[in-house]
């Protein structure tokens, strides 16, 4: 990847709303050249989308937890992500190596709602869970540099 493309990615990772004009000023390119490069980065799949960073506590979801999931019967089909995709509390799902098969990140209103969600996850996917509740978040979704 060209250094200028990496610079554009870094700038957009920090501020996804940065205008083509501002990107051009920061990179030394014309607005149209930046626009073409951004479109190519999107087409190549290097830019997957743009989004807002939400203050979850302020919208009533102050509790964040990571839930490690292991199947009760590893010989059964591995369809856990499909079984859980309709649970809106699940923000992210990662396939992982280790004792567990997946780690999911969830947001909840309260510990009692998290407890209820855990029961729904276990029932829907026929899995065991190990939960870690987040106490504080110092940084999240940091832009990748270098």
PDB file of C-alpha atoms in Angstrom:
ATOM      1  CA  UNK A   1       0.000   0.000   0.000  1.00  0.00           C
ATOM      2  CA  UNK A   2       1.265   3.449  -0.862  1.00  0.00           C
ATOM      3  CA  UNK A   3       2.238   5.754   1.993  1.00  0.00           C
ATOM      4  CA  UNK A   4      -0.333   8.349   0.873  1.00  0.00           C
ATOM      5  CA  UNK A   5      -3.133   5.768   1.011  1.00  0.00           C
ATOM      6  CA  UNK A   6      -2.037   4.744   4.495  1.00  0.00           C
ATOM      7  CA  UNK A   7      -2.070   8.417   5.513  1.00  0.00           C
ATOM      8  CA  UNK A   8      -5.608   8.818   4.156  1.00  0.00           C
ATOM      9  CA  UNK A   9      -6.718   5.718   6.089  1.00  0.00           C
ATOM     10  CA  UNK A  10      -5.167   7.060   9.297  1.00  0.00           C
ATOM     11  CA  UNK A  11      -6.838  10.441   8.861  1.00  0.00           C
ATOM     12  CA  UNK A  12     -10.252   8.903   8.154  1.00  0.00           C
ATOM     13  CA  UNK A  13      -9.881   6.495  11.078  1.00  0.00           C
ATOM     14  CA  UNK A  14      -9.442   9.499  13.371  1.00  0.00           C
ATOM     15  CA  UNK A  15     -12.231  11.523  11.743  1.00  0.00           C
ATOM     16  CA  UNK A  16     -14.518   9.678   9.336  1.00  0.00           C
ATOM     17  CA  UNK A  17     -16.276  12.950   8.520  1.00  0.00           C
ATOM     18  CA  UNK A  18     -13.137  14.683   7.269  1.00  0.00           C
ATOM     19  CA  UNK A  19     -13.881  16.410   3.963  1.00  0.00           C
ATOM     20  CA  UNK A  20     -12.013  15.637   0.758  1.00  0.00           C
ATOM     21  CA  UNK A  21     -10.740  19.215   0.828  1.00  0.00           C
ATOM     22  CA  UNK A  22      -9.283  18.770   4.329  1.00  0.00           C
ATOM     23  CA  UNK A  23      -7.844  15.379   3.377  1.00  0.00           C
ATOM     24  CA  UNK A  24      -6.213  17.050   0.388  1.00  0.00           C
ATOM     25  CA  UNK A  25      -4.680  19.769   2.545  1.00  0.00           C
ATOM     26  CA  UNK A  26      -3.326  17.163   4.980  1.00  0.00           C
ATOM     27  CA  UNK A  27      -1.863  14.960   2.243  1.00  0.00           C
ATOM     28  CA  UNK A  28      -0.820  17.525  -0.350  1.00  0.00           C
ATOM     29  CA  UNK A  29      -3.242  16.159  -2.949  1.00  0.00           C
ATOM     30  CA  UNK A  30      -6.014  17.888  -4.846  1.00  0.00           C
ATOM     31  CA  UNK A  31      -9.587  17.359  -3.709  1.00  0.00           C
ATOM     32  CA  UNK A  32     -10.379  15.281  -6.796  1.00  0.00           C
ATOM     33  CA  UNK A  33      -7.260  13.126  -6.346  1.00  0.00           C
ATOM     34  CA  UNK A  34      -8.219  12.436  -2.720  1.00  0.00           C
ATOM     35  CA  UNK A  35     -11.788  11.612  -3.782  1.00  0.00           C
ATOM     36  CA  UNK A  36     -10.479   9.076  -6.332  1.00  0.00           C
ATOM     37  CA  UNK A  37      -8.140   7.496  -3.797  1.00  0.00           C
ATOM     38  CA  UNK A  38     -10.859   7.199  -1.146  1.00  0.00           C
ATOM     39  CA  UNK A  39     -13.196   5.565  -3.689  1.00  0.00           C
ATOM     40  CA  UNK A  40     -10.446   3.076  -4.625  1.00  0.00           C
ATOM     41  CA  UNK A  41      -9.799   2.312  -0.929  1.00  0.00           C
ATOM     42  CA  UNK A  42     -13.520   1.639  -0.500  1.00  0.00           C
ATOM     43  CA  UNK A  43     -13.649  -0.573  -3.609  1.00  0.00           C
ATOM     44  CA  UNK A  44     -10.615  -2.561  -2.435  1.00  0.00           C
ATOM     45  CA  UNK A  45     -12.334  -3.199   0.903  1.00  0.00           C
ATOM     46  CA  UNK A  46      -9.823  -1.213   2.953  1.00  0.00           C
ATOM     47  CA  UNK A  47     -12.557   1.174   4.075  1.00  0.00           C
ATOM     48  CA  UNK A  48     -15.532  -0.874   5.220  1.00  0.00           C
ATOM     49  CA  UNK A  49     -17.767   1.982   6.305  1.00  0.00           C
ATOM     50  CA  UNK A  50     -18.141   5.121   8.337  1.00  0.00           C
ATOM     51  CA  UNK A  51     -19.848   5.502  11.688  1.00  0.00           C
ATOM     52  CA  UNK A  52     -20.422   7.548  14.784  1.00  0.00           C
ATOM     53  CA  UNK A  53     -18.854   6.802  18.151  1.00  0.00           C
ATOM     54  CA  UNK A  54     -21.796   6.542  20.513  1.00  0.00           C
ATOM     55  CA  UNK A  55     -21.786   7.290  24.246  1.00  0.00           C
ATOM     56  CA  UNK A  56     -23.603   4.130  25.306  1.00  0.00           C
ATOM     57  CA  UNK A  57     -24.043   5.228  28.913  1.00  0.00           C
ATOM     58  CA  UNK A  58     -25.887   8.343  27.763  1.00  0.00           C
ATOM     59  CA  UNK A  59     -28.330   6.303  25.668  1.00  0.00           C
ATOM     60  CA  UNK A  60     -29.159   3.988  28.549  1.00  0.00           C
ATOM     61  CA  UNK A  61     -26.690   1.139  27.945  1.00  0.00           C
ATOM     62  CA  UNK A  62     -24.046   1.723  30.625  1.00  0.00           C
ATOM     63  CA  UNK A  63     -23.074  -1.937  31.108  1.00  0.00           C
ATOM     64  CA  UNK A  64     -20.582  -3.497  28.696  1.00  0.00           C
ATOM     65  CA  UNK A  65     -19.594  -7.147  28.959  1.00  0.00           C
ATOM     66  CA  UNK A  66     -17.512  -9.659  27.059  1.00  0.00           C
ATOM     67  CA  UNK A  67     -18.949 -13.148  26.926  1.00  0.00           C
ATOM     68  CA  UNK A  68     -16.796 -16.127  25.990  1.00  0.00           C
ATOM     69  CA  UNK A  69     -18.841 -18.942  24.481  1.00  0.00           C
ATOM     70  CA  UNK A  70     -18.060 -22.660  24.306  1.00  0.00           C
ATOM     71  CA  UNK A  71     -20.352 -25.315  22.814  1.00  0.00           C
ATOM     72  CA  UNK A  72     -21.647 -28.061  25.087  1.00  0.00           C
ATOM     73  CA  UNK A  73     -21.159 -30.526  22.237  1.00  0.00           C
ATOM     74  CA  UNK A  74     -18.264 -29.642  19.905  1.00  0.00           C
ATOM     75  CA  UNK A  75     -19.377 -32.347  17.461  1.00  0.00           C
ATOM     76  CA  UNK A  76     -22.527 -30.368  16.626  1.00  0.00           C
ATOM     77  CA  UNK A  77     -22.561 -27.935  13.672  1.00  0.00           C
ATOM     78  CA  UNK A  78     -20.822 -24.640  14.415  1.00  0.00           C
ATOM     79  CA  UNK A  79     -23.720 -22.250  13.839  1.00  0.00           C
ATOM     80  CA  UNK A  80     -23.460 -20.110  16.972  1.00  0.00           C
ATOM     81  CA  UNK A  81     -23.169 -16.746  15.132  1.00  0.00           C
ATOM     82  CA  UNK A  82     -26.307 -17.519  13.134  1.00  0.00           C
ATOM     83  CA  UNK A  83     -28.206 -18.564  16.274  1.00  0.00           C
ATOM     84  CA  UNK A  84     -27.305 -15.294  18.010  1.00  0.00           C
ATOM     85  CA  UNK A  85     -27.533 -12.777  15.154  1.00  0.00           C
ATOM     86  CA  UNK A  86     -31.045 -11.617  16.102  1.00  0.00           C
ATOM     87  CA  UNK A  87     -30.055 -10.554  19.625  1.00  0.00           C
ATOM     88  CA  UNK A  88     -29.693  -6.769  19.344  1.00  0.00           C
ATOM     89  CA  UNK A  89     -27.683  -6.492  22.565  1.00  0.00           C
ATOM     90  CA  UNK A  90     -24.737  -8.196  20.833  1.00  0.00           C
ATOM     91  CA  UNK A  91     -22.484  -5.530  19.365  1.00  0.00           C
ATOM     92  CA  UNK A  92     -19.639  -7.740  18.080  1.00  0.00           C
ATOM     93  CA  UNK A  93     -18.881 -11.428  17.644  1.00  0.00           C
ATOM     94  CA  UNK A  94     -15.393 -12.840  17.126  1.00  0.00           C
ATOM     95  CA  UNK A  95     -14.315 -16.407  16.399  1.00  0.00           C
ATOM     96  CA  UNK A  96     -11.335 -17.120  18.658  1.00  0.00           C
ATOM     97  CA  UNK A  97      -8.711 -19.763  19.336  1.00  0.00           C
ATOM     98  CA  UNK A  98      -8.524 -21.279  22.805  1.00  0.00           C
ATOM     99  CA  UNK A  99     -10.971 -22.969  25.144  1.00  0.00           C
ATOM    100  CA  UNK A 100     -13.889 -20.922  23.892  1.00  0.00           C
ATOM    101  CA  UNK A 101     -15.092 -20.739  20.297  1.00  0.00           C
ATOM    102  CA  UNK A 102     -16.401 -17.173  20.278  1.00  0.00           C
ATOM    103  CA  UNK A 103     -16.194 -13.957  22.242  1.00  0.00           C
ATOM    104  CA  UNK A 104     -19.079 -11.520  21.977  1.00  0.00           C
ATOM    105  CA  UNK A 105     -19.350  -7.942  23.169  1.00  0.00           C
ATOM    106  CA  UNK A 106     -22.725  -6.912  24.567  1.00  0.00           C
ATOM    107  CA  UNK A 107     -24.324  -3.742  25.896  1.00  0.00           C
ATOM    108  CA  UNK A 108     -27.006  -3.794  28.572  1.00  0.00           C
ATOM    109  CA  UNK A 109     -29.144  -1.510  30.742  1.00  0.00           C
ATOM    110  CA  UNK A 110     -28.414  -3.314  34.002  1.00  0.00           C
ATOM    111  CA  UNK A 111     -26.926  -6.430  35.619  1.00  0.00           C
ATOM    112  CA  UNK A 112     -30.366  -8.060  35.745  1.00  0.00           C
ATOM    113  CA  UNK A 113     -30.848  -7.485  32.011  1.00  0.00           C
ATOM    114  CA  UNK A 114     -27.389  -8.937  31.388  1.00  0.00           C
ATOM    115  CA  UNK A 115     -28.367 -11.993  33.415  1.00  0.00           C
ATOM    116  CA  UNK A 116     -31.512 -12.397  31.304  1.00  0.00           C
ATOM    117  CA  UNK A 117     -29.472 -11.977  28.107  1.00  0.00           C
ATOM    118  CA  UNK A 118     -27.040 -14.680  29.239  1.00  0.00           C
ATOM    119  CA  UNK A 119     -29.964 -17.070  29.676  1.00  0.00           C
ATOM    120  CA  UNK A 120     -31.215 -16.270  26.161  1.00  0.00           C
ATOM    121  CA  UNK A 121     -27.722 -16.776  24.686  1.00  0.00           C
ATOM    122  CA  UNK A 122     -27.306 -20.144  26.411  1.00  0.00           C
ATOM    123  CA  UNK A 123     -30.738 -21.324  25.295  1.00  0.00           C
ATOM    124  CA  UNK A 124     -30.480 -20.063  21.712  1.00  0.00           C
ATOM    125  CA  UNK A 125     -27.012 -21.465  21.000  1.00  0.00           C
ATOM    126  CA  UNK A 126     -26.773 -24.421  23.438  1.00  0.00           C
ATOM    127  CA  UNK A 127     -23.494 -23.100  24.854  1.00  0.00           C
ATOM    128  CA  UNK A 128     -21.746 -22.397  28.115  1.00  0.00           C
ATOM    129  CA  UNK A 129     -20.660 -18.843  28.845  1.00  0.00           C
ATOM    130  CA  UNK A 130     -17.953 -17.043  30.809  1.00  0.00           C
ATOM    131  CA  UNK A 131     -18.667 -13.349  31.354  1.00  0.00           C
ATOM    132  CA  UNK A 132     -16.369 -10.419  32.038  1.00  0.00           C
ATOM    133  CA  UNK A 133     -18.024  -7.116  32.952  1.00  0.00           C
ATOM    134  CA  UNK A 134     -16.248  -3.903  31.975  1.00  0.00           C
ATOM    135  CA  UNK A 135     -15.696  -1.517  34.902  1.00  0.00           C
ATOM    136  CA  UNK A 136     -14.071   1.358  32.982  1.00  0.00           C
ATOM    137  CA  UNK A 137     -13.143   2.030  29.369  1.00  0.00           C
ATOM    138  CA  UNK A 138      -9.989   4.067  28.904  1.00  0.00           C
ATOM    139  CA  UNK A 139      -9.994   3.903  25.108  1.00  0.00           C
ATOM    140  CA  UNK A 140     -11.906   2.020  22.473  1.00  0.00           C
ATOM    141  CA  UNK A 141     -11.849   1.829  18.683  1.00  0.00           C
ATOM    142  CA  UNK A 142      -8.468   3.511  18.488  1.00  0.00           C
ATOM    143  CA  UNK A 143      -7.332   4.243  14.949  1.00  0.00           C
ATOM    144  CA  UNK A 144      -4.574   1.982  13.697  1.00  0.00           C
ATOM    145  CA  UNK A 145      -1.397   3.821  12.799  1.00  0.00           C
ATOM    146  CA  UNK A 146       1.865   2.792  11.221  1.00  0.00           C
TER     147      UNK A 146
END
